[in-house]
Short mmCIF file of C-alpha atoms in Angstrom, two decimals:
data_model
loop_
_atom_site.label_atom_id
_atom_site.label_comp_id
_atom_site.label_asym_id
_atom_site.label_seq_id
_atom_site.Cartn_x
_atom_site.Cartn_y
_atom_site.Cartn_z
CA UNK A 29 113.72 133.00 103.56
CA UNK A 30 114.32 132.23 99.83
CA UNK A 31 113.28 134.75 97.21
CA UNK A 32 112.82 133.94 93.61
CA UNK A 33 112.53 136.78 90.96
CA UNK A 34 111.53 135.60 87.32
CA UNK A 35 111.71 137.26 84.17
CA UNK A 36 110.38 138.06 82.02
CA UNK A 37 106.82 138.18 82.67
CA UNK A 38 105.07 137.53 79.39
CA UNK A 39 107.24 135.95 76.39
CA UNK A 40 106.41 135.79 72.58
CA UNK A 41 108.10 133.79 69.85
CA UNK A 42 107.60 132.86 66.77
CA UNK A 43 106.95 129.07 66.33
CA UNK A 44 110.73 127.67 65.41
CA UNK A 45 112.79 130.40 67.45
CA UNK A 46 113.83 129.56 70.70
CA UNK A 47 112.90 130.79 74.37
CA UNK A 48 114.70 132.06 77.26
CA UNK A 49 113.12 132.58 80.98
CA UNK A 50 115.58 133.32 83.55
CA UNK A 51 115.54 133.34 87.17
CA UNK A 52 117.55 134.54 89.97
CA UNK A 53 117.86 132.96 93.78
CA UNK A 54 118.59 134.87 96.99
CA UNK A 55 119.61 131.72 99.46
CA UNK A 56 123.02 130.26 98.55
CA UNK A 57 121.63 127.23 100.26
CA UNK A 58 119.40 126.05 97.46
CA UNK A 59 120.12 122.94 95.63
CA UNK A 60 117.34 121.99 93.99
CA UNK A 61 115.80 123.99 90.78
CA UNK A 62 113.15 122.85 88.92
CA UNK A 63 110.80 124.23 86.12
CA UNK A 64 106.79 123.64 85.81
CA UNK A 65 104.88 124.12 82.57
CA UNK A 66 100.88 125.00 83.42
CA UNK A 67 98.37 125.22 80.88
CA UNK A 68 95.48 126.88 81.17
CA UNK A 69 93.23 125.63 84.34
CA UNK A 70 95.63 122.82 84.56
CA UNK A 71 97.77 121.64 87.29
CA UNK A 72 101.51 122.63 86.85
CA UNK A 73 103.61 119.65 85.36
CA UNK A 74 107.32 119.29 86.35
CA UNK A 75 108.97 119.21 82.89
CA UNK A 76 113.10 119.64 83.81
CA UNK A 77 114.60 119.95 86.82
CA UNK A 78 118.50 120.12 88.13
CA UNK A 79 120.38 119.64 91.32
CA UNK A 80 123.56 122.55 92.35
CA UNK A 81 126.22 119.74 91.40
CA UNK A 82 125.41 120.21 87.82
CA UNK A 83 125.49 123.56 85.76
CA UNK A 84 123.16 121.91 83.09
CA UNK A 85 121.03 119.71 81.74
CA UNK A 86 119.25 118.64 78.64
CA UNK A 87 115.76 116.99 77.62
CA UNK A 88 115.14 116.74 74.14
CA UNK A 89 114.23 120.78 73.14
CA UNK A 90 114.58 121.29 76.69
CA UNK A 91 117.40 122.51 78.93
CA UNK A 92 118.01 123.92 82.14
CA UNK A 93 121.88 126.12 83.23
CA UNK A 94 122.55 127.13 86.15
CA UNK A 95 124.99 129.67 88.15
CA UNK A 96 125.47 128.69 91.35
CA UNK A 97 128.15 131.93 91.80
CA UNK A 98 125.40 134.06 90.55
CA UNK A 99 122.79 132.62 91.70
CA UNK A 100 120.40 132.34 88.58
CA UNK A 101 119.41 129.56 86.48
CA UNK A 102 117.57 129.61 83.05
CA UNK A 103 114.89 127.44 80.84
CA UNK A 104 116.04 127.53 77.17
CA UNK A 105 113.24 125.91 74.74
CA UNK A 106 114.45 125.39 71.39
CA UNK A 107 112.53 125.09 67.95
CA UNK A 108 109.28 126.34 70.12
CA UNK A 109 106.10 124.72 68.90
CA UNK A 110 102.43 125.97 69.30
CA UNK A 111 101.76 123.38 72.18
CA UNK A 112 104.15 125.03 73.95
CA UNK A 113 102.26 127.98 74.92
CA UNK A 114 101.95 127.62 78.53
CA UNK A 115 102.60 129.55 81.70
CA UNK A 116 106.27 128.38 83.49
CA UNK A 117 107.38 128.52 86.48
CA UNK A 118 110.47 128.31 88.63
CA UNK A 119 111.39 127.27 91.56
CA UNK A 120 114.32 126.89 94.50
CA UNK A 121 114.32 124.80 97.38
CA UNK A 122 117.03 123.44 100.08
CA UNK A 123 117.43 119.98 100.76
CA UNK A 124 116.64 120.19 104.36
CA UNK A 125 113.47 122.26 103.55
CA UNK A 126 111.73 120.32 101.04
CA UNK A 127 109.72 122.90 99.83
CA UNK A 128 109.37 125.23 97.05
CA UNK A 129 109.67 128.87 96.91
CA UNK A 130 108.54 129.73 93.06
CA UNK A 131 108.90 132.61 90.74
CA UNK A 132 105.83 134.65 89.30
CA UNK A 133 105.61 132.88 86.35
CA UNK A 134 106.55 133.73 82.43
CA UNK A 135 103.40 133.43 79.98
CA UNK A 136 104.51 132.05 76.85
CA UNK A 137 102.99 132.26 73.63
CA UNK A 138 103.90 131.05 70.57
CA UNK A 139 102.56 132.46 67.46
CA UNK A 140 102.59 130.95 63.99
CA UNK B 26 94.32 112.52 88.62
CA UNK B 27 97.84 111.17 88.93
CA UNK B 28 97.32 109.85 92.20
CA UNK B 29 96.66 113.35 94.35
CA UNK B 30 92.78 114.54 93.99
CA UNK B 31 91.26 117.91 95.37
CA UNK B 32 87.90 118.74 95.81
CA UNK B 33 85.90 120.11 94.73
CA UNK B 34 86.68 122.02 91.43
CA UNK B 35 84.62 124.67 92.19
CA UNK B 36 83.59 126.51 95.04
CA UNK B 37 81.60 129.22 96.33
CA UNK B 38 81.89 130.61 99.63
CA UNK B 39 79.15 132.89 101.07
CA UNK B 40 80.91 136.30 103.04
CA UNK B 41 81.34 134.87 106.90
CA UNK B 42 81.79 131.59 105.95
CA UNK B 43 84.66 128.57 106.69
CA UNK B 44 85.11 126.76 103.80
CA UNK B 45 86.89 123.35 103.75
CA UNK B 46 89.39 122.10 100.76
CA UNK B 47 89.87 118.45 100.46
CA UNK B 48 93.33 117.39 99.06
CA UNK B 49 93.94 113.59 99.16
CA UNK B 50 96.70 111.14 98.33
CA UNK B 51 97.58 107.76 97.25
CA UNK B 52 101.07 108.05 96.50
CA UNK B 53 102.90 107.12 99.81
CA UNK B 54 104.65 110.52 99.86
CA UNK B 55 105.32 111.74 103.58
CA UNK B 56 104.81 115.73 102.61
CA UNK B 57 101.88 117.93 101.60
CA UNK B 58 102.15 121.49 100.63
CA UNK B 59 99.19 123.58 100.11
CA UNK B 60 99.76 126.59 97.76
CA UNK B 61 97.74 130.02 96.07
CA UNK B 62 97.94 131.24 92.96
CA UNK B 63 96.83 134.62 92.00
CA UNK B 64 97.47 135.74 88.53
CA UNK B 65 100.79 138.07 88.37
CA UNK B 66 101.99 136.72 91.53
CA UNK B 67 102.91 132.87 91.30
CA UNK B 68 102.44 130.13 93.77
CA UNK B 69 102.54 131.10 97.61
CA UNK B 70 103.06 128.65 99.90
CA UNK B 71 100.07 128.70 102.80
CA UNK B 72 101.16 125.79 105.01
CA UNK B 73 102.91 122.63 104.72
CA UNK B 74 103.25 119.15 106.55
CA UNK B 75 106.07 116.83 106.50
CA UNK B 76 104.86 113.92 108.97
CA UNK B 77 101.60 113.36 110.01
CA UNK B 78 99.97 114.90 113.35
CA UNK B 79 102.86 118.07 112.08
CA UNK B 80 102.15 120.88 110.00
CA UNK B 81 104.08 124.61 109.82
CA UNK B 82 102.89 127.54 108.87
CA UNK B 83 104.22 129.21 105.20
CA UNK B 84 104.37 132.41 103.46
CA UNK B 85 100.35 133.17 104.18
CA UNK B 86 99.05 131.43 106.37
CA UNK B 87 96.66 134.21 108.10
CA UNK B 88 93.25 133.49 107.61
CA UNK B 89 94.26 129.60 106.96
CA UNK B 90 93.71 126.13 108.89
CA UNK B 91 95.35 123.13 108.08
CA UNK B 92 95.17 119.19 109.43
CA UNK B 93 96.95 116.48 109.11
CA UNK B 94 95.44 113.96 111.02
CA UNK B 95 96.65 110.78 107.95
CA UNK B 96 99.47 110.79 106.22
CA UNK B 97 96.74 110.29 102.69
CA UNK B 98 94.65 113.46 103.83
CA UNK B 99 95.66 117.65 104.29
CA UNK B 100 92.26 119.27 104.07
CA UNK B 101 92.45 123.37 103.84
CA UNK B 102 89.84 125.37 105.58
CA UNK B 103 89.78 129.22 104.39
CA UNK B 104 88.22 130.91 107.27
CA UNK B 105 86.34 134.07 107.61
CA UNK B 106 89.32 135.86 108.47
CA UNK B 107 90.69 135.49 105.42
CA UNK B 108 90.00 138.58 103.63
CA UNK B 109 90.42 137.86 100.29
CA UNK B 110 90.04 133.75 99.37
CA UNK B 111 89.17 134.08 95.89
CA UNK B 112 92.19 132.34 94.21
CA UNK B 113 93.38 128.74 92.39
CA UNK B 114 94.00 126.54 95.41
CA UNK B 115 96.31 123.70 94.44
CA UNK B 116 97.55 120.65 96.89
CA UNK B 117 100.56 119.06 96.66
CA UNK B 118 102.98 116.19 98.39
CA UNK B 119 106.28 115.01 97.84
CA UNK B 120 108.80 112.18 98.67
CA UNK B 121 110.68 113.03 102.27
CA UNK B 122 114.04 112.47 102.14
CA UNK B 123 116.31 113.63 98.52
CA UNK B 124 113.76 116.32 97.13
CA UNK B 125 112.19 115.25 94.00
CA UNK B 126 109.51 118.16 93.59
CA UNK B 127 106.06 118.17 94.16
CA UNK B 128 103.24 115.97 92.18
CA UNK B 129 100.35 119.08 92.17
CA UNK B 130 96.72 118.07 92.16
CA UNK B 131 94.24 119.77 89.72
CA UNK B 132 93.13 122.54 91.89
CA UNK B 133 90.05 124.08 93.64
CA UNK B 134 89.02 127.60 92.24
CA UNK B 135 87.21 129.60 95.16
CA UNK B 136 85.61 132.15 94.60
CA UNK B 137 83.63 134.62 97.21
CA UNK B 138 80.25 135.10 96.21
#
């Protein structure tokens, strides 16, 4: 089945910089890669999300790339604010699946 | 809660005892996915359901019973078997067809008592 290795595991920034989580895939058959943002004792919220005919995609400070030849994708988060402090998640699914194998998570803080 | 509610928030399960998760839906979506978090270790899938009167087993589903008896309703029962249930339970469901993702309810924390 599909594996999905995330890295790295905890994450501090200052606010402003940006942030970087990465993820690698092991089933070339995945099409579908989105990211979740939890808070803390809350449910995880879908916040980007990209399909395998697209290498990226953009949402305001957010944006997802993604290799399909390497088979990794990445969250970039630019001018990082303290709201978003947040544990995120990846994921990879195939379309005939329809579920979601996720990553162990990257705990971001962002410090003043 | 955005149109998926579990219940309860909290629960406490006694050592021996089946415990029952309710997960419940009012967003027409075909597919419900129940998942575990433990900290360190991300969400694993326990079992999911695409149609109703279906459901397959996932990643950890030992220990684990699942029903899908409406296409609005996946209730989880943790059973005795299941050595270690303390964990952040979360339900979700999804459109069949193109994949959209999941909508995630707000989680049951169980904890063994």
């Amino acid at each position: 089945g599909e594996n999905v290795e995330q890295h790295p595991s905890t994450l501090s920034v200052q606010e402003g910089d940006s942030a970087v989580i990465k993820c690698t895939y092991s089933d070339s058959a995945s099409n579908y890669f989105p990211w979740y943002k939890q808070e803390l004792g809350k449910r995880p919220q879908l916040i980007i999300d990209i399909r395998s005919n697209v290498g990226e995609k953009k949402d305001q400070r957010i944006a997802v790339t993604l290799n399909k030849t390497a088979k990794h994708f990445s969250l970039h988060i630019t001018e990082t604010q303290p709201e978003d402090s947040a544990v995120y998640f990846c994921a990879a699914s195939t379309g005939t699946a329809s579920k979601l194998t996720f990553g162990t998570g990257t705990r971001l803080q962002v410090t003043l | 809660d955005g149109g998926i509610t579990q219940s309860p928030k909290y629960l406490f399960r006694k050592e021996g005892q089946n415990v029952t998760l309710s997960c419940e839906q009012n967003l027409n979506h075909d597919a419900m996915y129940w998942y575990r978090q433990d900290p360190g270790q991300g969400l694993r899938l326990i079992y999911y359901s695409q149609i109703v009167n279906d459901f397959q087993k996932g990643d950890i589903a030992e220990g684990y019973s699942v029903s899908r008896e409406k296409k609005e309703s996946f209730p989880l029962t943790v059973t005795s078997a299941q050595k270690n249930p303390t964990a952040f339970y979360l339900c979700a469901s999804s459109i069949a067809g193109v994949f959209y993702g999941y909508t995630f309810g707000s989680g049951t924390r169980l904890t063994v008592v």
